[in-house]
Short mmCIF file of C-alpha atoms in Angstrom, two decimals:
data_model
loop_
_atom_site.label_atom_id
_atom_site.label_comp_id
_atom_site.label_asym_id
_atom_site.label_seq_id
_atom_site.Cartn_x
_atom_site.Cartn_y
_atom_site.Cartn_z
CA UNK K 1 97.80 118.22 148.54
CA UNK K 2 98.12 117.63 152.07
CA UNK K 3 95.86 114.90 152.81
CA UNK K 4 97.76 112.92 149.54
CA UNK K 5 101.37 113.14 151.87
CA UNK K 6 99.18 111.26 154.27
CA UNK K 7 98.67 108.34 152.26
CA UNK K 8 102.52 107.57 152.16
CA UNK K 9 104.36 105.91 154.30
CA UNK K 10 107.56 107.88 154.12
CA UNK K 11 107.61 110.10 156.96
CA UNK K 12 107.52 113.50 155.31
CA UNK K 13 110.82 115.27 155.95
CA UNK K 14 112.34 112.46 153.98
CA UNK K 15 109.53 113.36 150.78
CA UNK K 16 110.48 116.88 151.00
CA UNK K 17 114.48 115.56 151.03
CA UNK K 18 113.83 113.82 148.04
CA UNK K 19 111.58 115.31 146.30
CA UNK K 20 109.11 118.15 147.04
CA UNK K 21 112.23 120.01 148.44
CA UNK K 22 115.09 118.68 146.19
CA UNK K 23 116.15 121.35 143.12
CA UNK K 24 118.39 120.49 140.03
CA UNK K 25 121.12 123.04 140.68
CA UNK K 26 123.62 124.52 138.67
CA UNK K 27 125.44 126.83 140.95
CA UNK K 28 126.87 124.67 143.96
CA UNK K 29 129.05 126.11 147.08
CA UNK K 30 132.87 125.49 147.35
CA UNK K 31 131.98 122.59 149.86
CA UNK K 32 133.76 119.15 148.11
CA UNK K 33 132.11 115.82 147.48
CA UNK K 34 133.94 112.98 149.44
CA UNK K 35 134.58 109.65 148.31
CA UNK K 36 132.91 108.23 151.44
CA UNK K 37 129.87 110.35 149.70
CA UNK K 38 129.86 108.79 146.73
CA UNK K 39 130.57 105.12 148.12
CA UNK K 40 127.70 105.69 150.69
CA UNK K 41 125.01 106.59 147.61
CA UNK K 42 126.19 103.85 145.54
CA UNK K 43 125.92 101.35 148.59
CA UNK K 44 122.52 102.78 148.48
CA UNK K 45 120.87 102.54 145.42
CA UNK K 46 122.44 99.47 143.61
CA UNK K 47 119.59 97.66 145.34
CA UNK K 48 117.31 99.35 142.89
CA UNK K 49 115.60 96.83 140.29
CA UNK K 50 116.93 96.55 137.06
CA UNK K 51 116.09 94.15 134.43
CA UNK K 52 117.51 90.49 134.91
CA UNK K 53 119.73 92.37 137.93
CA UNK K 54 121.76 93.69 134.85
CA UNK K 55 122.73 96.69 136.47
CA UNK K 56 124.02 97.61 133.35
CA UNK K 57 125.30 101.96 134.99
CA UNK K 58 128.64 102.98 134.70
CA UNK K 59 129.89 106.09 136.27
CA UNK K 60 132.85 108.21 135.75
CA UNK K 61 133.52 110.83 138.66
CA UNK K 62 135.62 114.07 137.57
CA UNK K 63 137.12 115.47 140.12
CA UNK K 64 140.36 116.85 139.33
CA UNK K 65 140.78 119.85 136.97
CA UNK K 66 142.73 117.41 134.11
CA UNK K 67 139.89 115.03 133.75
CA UNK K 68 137.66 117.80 133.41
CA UNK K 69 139.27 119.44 131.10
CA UNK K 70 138.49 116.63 129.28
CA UNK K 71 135.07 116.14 129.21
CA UNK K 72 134.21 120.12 128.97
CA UNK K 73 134.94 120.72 125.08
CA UNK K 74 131.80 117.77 124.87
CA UNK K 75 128.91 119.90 126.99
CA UNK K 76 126.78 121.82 124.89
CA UNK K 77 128.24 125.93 125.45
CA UNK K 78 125.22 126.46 127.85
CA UNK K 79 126.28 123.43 130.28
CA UNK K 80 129.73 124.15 129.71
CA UNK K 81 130.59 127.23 132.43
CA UNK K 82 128.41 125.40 135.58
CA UNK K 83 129.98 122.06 134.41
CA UNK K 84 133.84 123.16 134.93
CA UNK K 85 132.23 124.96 138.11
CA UNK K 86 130.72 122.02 139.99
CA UNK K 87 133.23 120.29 142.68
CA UNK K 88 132.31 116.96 141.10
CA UNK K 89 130.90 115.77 137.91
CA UNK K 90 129.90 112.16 137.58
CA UNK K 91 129.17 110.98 133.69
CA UNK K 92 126.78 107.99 133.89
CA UNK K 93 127.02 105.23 130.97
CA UNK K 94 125.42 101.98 130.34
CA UNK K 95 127.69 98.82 129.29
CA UNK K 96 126.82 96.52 126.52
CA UNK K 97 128.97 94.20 128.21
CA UNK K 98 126.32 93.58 131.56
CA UNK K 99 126.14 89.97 130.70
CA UNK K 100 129.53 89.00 131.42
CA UNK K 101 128.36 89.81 135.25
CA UNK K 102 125.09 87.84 134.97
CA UNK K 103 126.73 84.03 135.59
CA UNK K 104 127.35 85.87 139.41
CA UNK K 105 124.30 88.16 139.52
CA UNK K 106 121.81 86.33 137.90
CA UNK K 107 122.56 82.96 138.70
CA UNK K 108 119.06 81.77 138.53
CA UNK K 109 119.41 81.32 134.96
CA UNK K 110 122.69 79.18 133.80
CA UNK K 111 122.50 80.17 130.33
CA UNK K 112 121.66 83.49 130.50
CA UNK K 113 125.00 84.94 129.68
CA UNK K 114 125.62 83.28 126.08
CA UNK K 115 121.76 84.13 125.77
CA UNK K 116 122.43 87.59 125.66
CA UNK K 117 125.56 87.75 124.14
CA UNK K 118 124.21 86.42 121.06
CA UNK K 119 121.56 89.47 121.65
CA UNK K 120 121.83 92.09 118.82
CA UNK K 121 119.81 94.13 120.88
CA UNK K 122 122.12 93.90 124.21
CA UNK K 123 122.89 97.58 123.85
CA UNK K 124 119.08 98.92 123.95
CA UNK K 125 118.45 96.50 126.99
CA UNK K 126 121.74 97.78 128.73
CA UNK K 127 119.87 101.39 128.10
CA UNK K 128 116.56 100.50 129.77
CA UNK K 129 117.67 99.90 132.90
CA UNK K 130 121.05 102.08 132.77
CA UNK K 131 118.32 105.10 133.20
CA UNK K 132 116.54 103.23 135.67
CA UNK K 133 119.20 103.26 137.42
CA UNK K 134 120.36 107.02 136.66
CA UNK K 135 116.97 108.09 138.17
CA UNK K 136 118.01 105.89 141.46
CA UNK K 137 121.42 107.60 141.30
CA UNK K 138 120.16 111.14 141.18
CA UNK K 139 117.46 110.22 144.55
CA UNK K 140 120.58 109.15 146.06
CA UNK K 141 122.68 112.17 145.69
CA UNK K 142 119.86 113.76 147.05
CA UNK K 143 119.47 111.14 150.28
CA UNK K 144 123.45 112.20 150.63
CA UNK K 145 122.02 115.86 151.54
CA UNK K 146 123.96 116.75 148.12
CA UNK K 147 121.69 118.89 144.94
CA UNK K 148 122.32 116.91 141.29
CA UNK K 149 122.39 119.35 138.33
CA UNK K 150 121.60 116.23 135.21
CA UNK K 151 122.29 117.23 131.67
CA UNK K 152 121.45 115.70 128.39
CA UNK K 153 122.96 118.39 126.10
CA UNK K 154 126.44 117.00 125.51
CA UNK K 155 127.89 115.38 122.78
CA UNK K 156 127.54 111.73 123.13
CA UNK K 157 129.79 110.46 120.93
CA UNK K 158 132.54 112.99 121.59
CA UNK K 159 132.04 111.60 125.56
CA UNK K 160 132.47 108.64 124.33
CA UNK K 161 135.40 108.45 122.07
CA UNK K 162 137.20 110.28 125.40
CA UNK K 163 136.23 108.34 128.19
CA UNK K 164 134.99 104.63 126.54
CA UNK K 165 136.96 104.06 123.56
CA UNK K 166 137.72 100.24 123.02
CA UNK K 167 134.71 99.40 125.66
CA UNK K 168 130.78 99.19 125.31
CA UNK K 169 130.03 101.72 127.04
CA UNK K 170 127.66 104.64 125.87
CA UNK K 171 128.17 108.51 128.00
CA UNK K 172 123.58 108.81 128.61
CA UNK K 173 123.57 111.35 131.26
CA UNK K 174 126.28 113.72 132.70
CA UNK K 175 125.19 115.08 136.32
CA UNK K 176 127.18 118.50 138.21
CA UNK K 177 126.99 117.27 141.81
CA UNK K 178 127.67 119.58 145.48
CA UNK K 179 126.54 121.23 147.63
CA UNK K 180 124.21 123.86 146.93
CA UNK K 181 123.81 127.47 146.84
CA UNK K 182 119.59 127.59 147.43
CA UNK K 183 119.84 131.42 146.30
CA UNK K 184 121.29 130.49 143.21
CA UNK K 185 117.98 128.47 142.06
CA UNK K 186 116.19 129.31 139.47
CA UNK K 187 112.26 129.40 139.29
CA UNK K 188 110.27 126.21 139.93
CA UNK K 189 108.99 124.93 136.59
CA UNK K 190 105.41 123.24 136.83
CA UNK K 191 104.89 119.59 136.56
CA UNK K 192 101.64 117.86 135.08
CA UNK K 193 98.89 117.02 137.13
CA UNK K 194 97.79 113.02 137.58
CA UNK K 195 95.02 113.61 135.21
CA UNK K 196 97.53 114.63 132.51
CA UNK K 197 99.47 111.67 132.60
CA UNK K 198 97.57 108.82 133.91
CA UNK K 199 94.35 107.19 132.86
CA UNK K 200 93.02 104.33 134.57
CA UNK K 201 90.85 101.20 133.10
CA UNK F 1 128.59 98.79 155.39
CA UNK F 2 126.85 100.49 158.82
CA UNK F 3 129.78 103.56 158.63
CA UNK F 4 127.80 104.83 155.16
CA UNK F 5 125.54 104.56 156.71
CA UNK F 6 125.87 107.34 158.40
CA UNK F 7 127.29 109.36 155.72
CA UNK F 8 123.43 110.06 154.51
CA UNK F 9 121.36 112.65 155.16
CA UNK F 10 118.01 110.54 154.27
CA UNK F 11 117.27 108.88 157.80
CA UNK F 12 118.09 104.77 158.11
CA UNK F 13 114.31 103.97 158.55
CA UNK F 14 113.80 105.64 154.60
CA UNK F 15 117.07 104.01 153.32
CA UNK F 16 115.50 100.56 154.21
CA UNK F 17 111.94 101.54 152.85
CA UNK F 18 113.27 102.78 149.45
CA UNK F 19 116.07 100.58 149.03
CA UNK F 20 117.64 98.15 151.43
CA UNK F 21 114.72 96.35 152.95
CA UNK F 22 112.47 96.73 149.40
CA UNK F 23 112.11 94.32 146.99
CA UNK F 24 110.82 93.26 143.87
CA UNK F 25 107.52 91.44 144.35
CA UNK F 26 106.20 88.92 141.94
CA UNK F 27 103.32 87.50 144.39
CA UNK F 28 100.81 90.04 146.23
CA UNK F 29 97.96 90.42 148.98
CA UNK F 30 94.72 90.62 148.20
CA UNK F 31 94.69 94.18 149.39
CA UNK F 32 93.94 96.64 146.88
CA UNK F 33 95.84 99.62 145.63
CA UNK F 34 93.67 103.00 145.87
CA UNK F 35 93.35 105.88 143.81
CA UNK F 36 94.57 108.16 146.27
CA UNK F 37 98.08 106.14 146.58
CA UNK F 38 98.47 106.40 142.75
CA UNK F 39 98.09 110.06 143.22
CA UNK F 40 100.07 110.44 146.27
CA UNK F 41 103.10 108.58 144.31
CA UNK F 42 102.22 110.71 141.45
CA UNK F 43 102.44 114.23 143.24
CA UNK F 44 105.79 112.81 144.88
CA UNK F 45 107.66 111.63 142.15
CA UNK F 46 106.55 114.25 139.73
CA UNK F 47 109.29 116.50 141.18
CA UNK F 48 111.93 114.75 140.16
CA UNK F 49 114.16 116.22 136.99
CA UNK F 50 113.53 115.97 133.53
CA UNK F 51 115.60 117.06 130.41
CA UNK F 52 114.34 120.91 129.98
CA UNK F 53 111.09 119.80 132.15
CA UNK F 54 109.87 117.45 129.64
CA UNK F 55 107.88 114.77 131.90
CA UNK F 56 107.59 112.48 128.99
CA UNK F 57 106.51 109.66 131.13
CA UNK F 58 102.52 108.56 130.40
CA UNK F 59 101.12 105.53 132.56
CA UNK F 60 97.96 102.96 132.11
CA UNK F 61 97.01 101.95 135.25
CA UNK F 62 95.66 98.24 134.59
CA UNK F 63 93.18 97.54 137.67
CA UNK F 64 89.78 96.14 135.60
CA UNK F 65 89.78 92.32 134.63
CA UNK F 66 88.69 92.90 130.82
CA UNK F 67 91.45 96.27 130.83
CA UNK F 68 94.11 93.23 132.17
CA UNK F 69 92.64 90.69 129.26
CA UNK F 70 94.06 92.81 126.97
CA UNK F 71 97.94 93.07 128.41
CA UNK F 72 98.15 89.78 129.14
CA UNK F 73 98.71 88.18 125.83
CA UNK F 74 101.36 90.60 125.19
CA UNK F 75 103.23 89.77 128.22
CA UNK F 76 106.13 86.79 128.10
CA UNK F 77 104.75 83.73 129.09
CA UNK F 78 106.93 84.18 132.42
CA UNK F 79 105.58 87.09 133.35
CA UNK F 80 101.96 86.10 132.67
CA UNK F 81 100.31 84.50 135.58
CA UNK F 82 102.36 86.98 138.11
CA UNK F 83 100.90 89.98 136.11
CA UNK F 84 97.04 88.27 135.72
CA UNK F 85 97.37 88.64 139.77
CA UNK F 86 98.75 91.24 140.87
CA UNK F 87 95.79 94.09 142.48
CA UNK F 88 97.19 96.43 139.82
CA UNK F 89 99.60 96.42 136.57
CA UNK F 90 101.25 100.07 135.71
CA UNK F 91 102.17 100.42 131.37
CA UNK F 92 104.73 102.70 131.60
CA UNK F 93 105.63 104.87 128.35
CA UNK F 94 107.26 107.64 127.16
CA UNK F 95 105.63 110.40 124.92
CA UNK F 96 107.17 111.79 121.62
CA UNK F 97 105.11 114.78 121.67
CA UNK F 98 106.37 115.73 124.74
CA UNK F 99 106.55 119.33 123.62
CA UNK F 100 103.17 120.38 123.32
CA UNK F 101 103.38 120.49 127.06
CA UNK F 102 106.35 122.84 126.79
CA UNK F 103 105.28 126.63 126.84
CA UNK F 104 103.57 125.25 130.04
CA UNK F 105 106.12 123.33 131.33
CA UNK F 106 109.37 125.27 130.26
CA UNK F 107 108.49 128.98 129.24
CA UNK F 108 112.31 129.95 130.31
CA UNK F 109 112.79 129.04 126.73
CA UNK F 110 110.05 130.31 124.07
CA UNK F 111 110.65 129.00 120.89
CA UNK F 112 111.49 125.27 122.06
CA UNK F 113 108.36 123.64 121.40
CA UNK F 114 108.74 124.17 117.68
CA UNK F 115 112.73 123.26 118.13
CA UNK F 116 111.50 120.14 119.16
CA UNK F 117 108.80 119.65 116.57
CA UNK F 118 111.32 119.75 114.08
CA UNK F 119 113.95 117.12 115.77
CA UNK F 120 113.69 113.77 114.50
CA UNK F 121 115.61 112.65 117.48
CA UNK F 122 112.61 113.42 119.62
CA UNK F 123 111.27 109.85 120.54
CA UNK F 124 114.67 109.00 121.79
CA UNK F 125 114.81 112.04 124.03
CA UNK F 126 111.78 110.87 124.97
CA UNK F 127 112.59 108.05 126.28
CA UNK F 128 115.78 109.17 127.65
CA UNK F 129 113.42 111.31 130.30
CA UNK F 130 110.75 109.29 130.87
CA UNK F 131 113.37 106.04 132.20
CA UNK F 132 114.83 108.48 134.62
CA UNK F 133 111.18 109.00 135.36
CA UNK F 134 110.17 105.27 135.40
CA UNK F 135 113.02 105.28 137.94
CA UNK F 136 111.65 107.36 140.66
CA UNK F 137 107.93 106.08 139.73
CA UNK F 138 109.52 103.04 141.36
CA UNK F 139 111.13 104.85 144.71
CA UNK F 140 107.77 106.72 144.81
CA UNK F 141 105.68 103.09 145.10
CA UNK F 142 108.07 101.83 147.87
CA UNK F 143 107.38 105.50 149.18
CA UNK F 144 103.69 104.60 149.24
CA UNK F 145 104.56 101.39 151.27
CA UNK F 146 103.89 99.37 148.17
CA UNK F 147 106.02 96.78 146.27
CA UNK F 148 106.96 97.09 142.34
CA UNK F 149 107.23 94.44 140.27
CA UNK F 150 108.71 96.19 137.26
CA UNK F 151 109.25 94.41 133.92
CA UNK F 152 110.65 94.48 130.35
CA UNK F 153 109.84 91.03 129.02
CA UNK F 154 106.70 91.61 127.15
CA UNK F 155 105.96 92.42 123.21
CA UNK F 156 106.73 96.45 122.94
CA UNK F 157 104.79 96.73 119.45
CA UNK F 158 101.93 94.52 120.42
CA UNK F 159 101.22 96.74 123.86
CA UNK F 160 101.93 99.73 121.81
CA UNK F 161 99.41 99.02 119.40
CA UNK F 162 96.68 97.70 122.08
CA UNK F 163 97.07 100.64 123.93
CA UNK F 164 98.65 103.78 122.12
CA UNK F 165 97.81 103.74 118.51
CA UNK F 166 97.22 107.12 117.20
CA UNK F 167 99.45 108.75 119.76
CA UNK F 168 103.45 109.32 119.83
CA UNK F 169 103.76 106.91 123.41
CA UNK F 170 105.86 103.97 123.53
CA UNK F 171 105.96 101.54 126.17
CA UNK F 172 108.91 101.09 127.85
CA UNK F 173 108.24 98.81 130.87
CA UNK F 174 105.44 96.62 132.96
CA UNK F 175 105.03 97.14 136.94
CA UNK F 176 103.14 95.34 139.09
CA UNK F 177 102.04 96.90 141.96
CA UNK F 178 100.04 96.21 145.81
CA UNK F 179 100.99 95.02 148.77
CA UNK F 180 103.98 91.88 148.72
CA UNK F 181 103.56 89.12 150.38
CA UNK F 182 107.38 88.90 152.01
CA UNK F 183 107.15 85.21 152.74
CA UNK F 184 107.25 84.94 148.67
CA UNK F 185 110.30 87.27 147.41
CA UNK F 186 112.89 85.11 145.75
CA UNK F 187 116.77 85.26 147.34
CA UNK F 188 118.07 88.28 146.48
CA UNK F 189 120.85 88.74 144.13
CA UNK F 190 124.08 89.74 144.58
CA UNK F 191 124.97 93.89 143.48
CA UNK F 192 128.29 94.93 141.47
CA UNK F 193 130.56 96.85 144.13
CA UNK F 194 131.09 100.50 143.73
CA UNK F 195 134.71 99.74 142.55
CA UNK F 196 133.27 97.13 139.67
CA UNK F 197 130.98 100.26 138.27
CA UNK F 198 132.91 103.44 138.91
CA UNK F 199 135.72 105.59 137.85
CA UNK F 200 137.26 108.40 140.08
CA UNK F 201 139.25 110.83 138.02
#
C-alpha cells in the first residue's frame, strides 16, 4: 500500500484530503457553508473535462429553512432527518439545454449547436458528463476542507416538478454538505481490490 | 480569482495538478504507463462514494497492439488515430450486477443484494455510480501525474459487444492515458461562471 502512494505525484496529505481520509457524512457540526465556499469549489472544478466542454451540471444550493422545506417531502424517509439537518444542501441536475452554451464554449465547431439540438438523445449526453462532473463537485467540497454526504434515494421526478418545472433540467444527485462531526462516522465499508475491477490486455 | 484561492483547504500546488494547470491530452510521449500507476490511481480513487457502496465502475485497460485492433474500429473516425497512439486506452463501464459484490461491500444492510436483483432499474443505477466514479478515475490520473484523454464519441453497442458480451457491463466512456506532450493541447475553452450554473436558495 505504501510503496503504491509513492508512485503519485500528489504529495500525500492532499491524497489523504481527498480521498484515503475523506468520509461521506451524514451528521455535520453547526459550522455554515459560505458562499465564498461554494464560489471557490466551483472556480475549481469547472475545469474538469466534460464531453464537447458541455458542462451540462446544474446546482441548486438550499440554504434557508423555506427552500428546504421544499425539497424534504422528495428524500426517501431514511435521507430525510440528516437532509433537513445539514447547513447546506446542494441538488445537482444536468440540462438538456447545454447546447445553447456551445456557440461560446465550444467554438471549435460552428455548427455544433443546431447539431445537437436536433439530437433526440441530448438528454442522455447532458447525463454523461453531468455525473462527471458531480464526481468533480464532490472532490471539490472535499479540497474546500468541507465532508459531502451524496444521495440517490430521492424522488426524481417529485425534485423535479419543484425545482425545474418548465426547464430541461433533471434533479441526478442531491449532496448534504458541512462541516463534519468525525465521531459521528459510521464504519468504513470495503472497496474492491484492482484485480476485481480491472483486467488488462 | 487568486482570493478563492485561498478559501481551499487542498494546497495551490494540487489545485493546479488536478484541475487548473491539467488538461485534456489528445497527443502523448512515448513514455509508457506502468502497472503500478494503474494501481496507485486505483487504490486512490477507489475511496471515493458510491450509492450504498456499489463501485459499479469495471475498466479494460487497452495497452497490447492486437487488444487496441479491436477498439479502434468502434471508435469515431475523430477519435481514431489519437486513440491508435496513445501508450494506453482505459474502456470504462458500469456493471449491472453490481450487487453480487454487496454482502461484501455493504453488509450494514442484509437483504439488499436480492432488493437489487429484483429492480429492473438496476443498470441505470449502475451507471448513475459508476460516472461519479469515471469522474474521480479522471482526478486520480492527473493525481498520478498523467494526462486523460476521456471520450464519448465511439459506438456503445459495438464496444459492448467486443468486449462485454455475456456480462451485465456497459461502456460508458474512452480515456486515453500517458504522459502529454504540453506543446500539443489545443486552446482551452472557455467555463460557464458559477452564477450561469447555480442557484442559492
Amino acid at each position: 500500500m505504501s510503496a503504491t502512494l509513492d508512485v503519485l505525484a500528489l504529495p500525500r496529505e492532499a491524497q489523504d484530503l481527498l480521498f484515503r481520509e475523506a468520509r461521506t457524512a451524514s451528521v455535520f457540526t453547526a459550522e455554515p457553508v459560505t458562499d465564498d465556499q461554494l464560489r471557490a469549489v466551483h472556480d475549481l472544478v469547472k475545469w474538469g473535462p466534460t464531453g464537447v466542454n458541455s458542462q451540462p451540471l446544474r446546482v441548486v444550493y438550499l440554504r434557508g429553512e423555506q427552500a428546504r422545506a421544499r425539497l424534504l417531502p422528495h428524500m426517501n424517509e431514511g435521507n430525510r432527518d440528516k437532509t433537513a439537518k445539514a447547513p447546506l444542501t446542494a441538488i445537482l441536475a444536468s440540462d438538456a439545454d447545454f447546447h445553447e452554451h456551445l456557440p461560446r464554449t465550444f467554438p471549435v465547431v460552428p455548427g455544433i449547436r443546431d447539431a445537437f439540438a436536433a439530437n433526440p438523445d441530448r438528454a442522455e449526453v447532458a447525463k454523461v458528463s453531468a455525473l462527471l462532473q458531480a464526481g468533480y463537485f464532490i472532490i471539490g467540497v472535499r479540497a474546500a476542507g468541507l465532508a459531502a454526504g451524496p444521495m440517490a434515494g430521492f424522488d426524481a421526478e417529485g425534485v423535479r416538478r419543484e425545482f425545474f418545472e418548465g426547464t430541461a433540467r433533471t434533479p441526478l444527485v442531491v449532496v448534504n454538505i458541512g462541516h463534519p462531526d468525525p465521531e459521528r462516522y459510521y464504519p468504513r465499508n470495503p472497496r474492491l481490490d484492482f484485480d476485481e475491477v480491472a483486467t488488462v490486455l
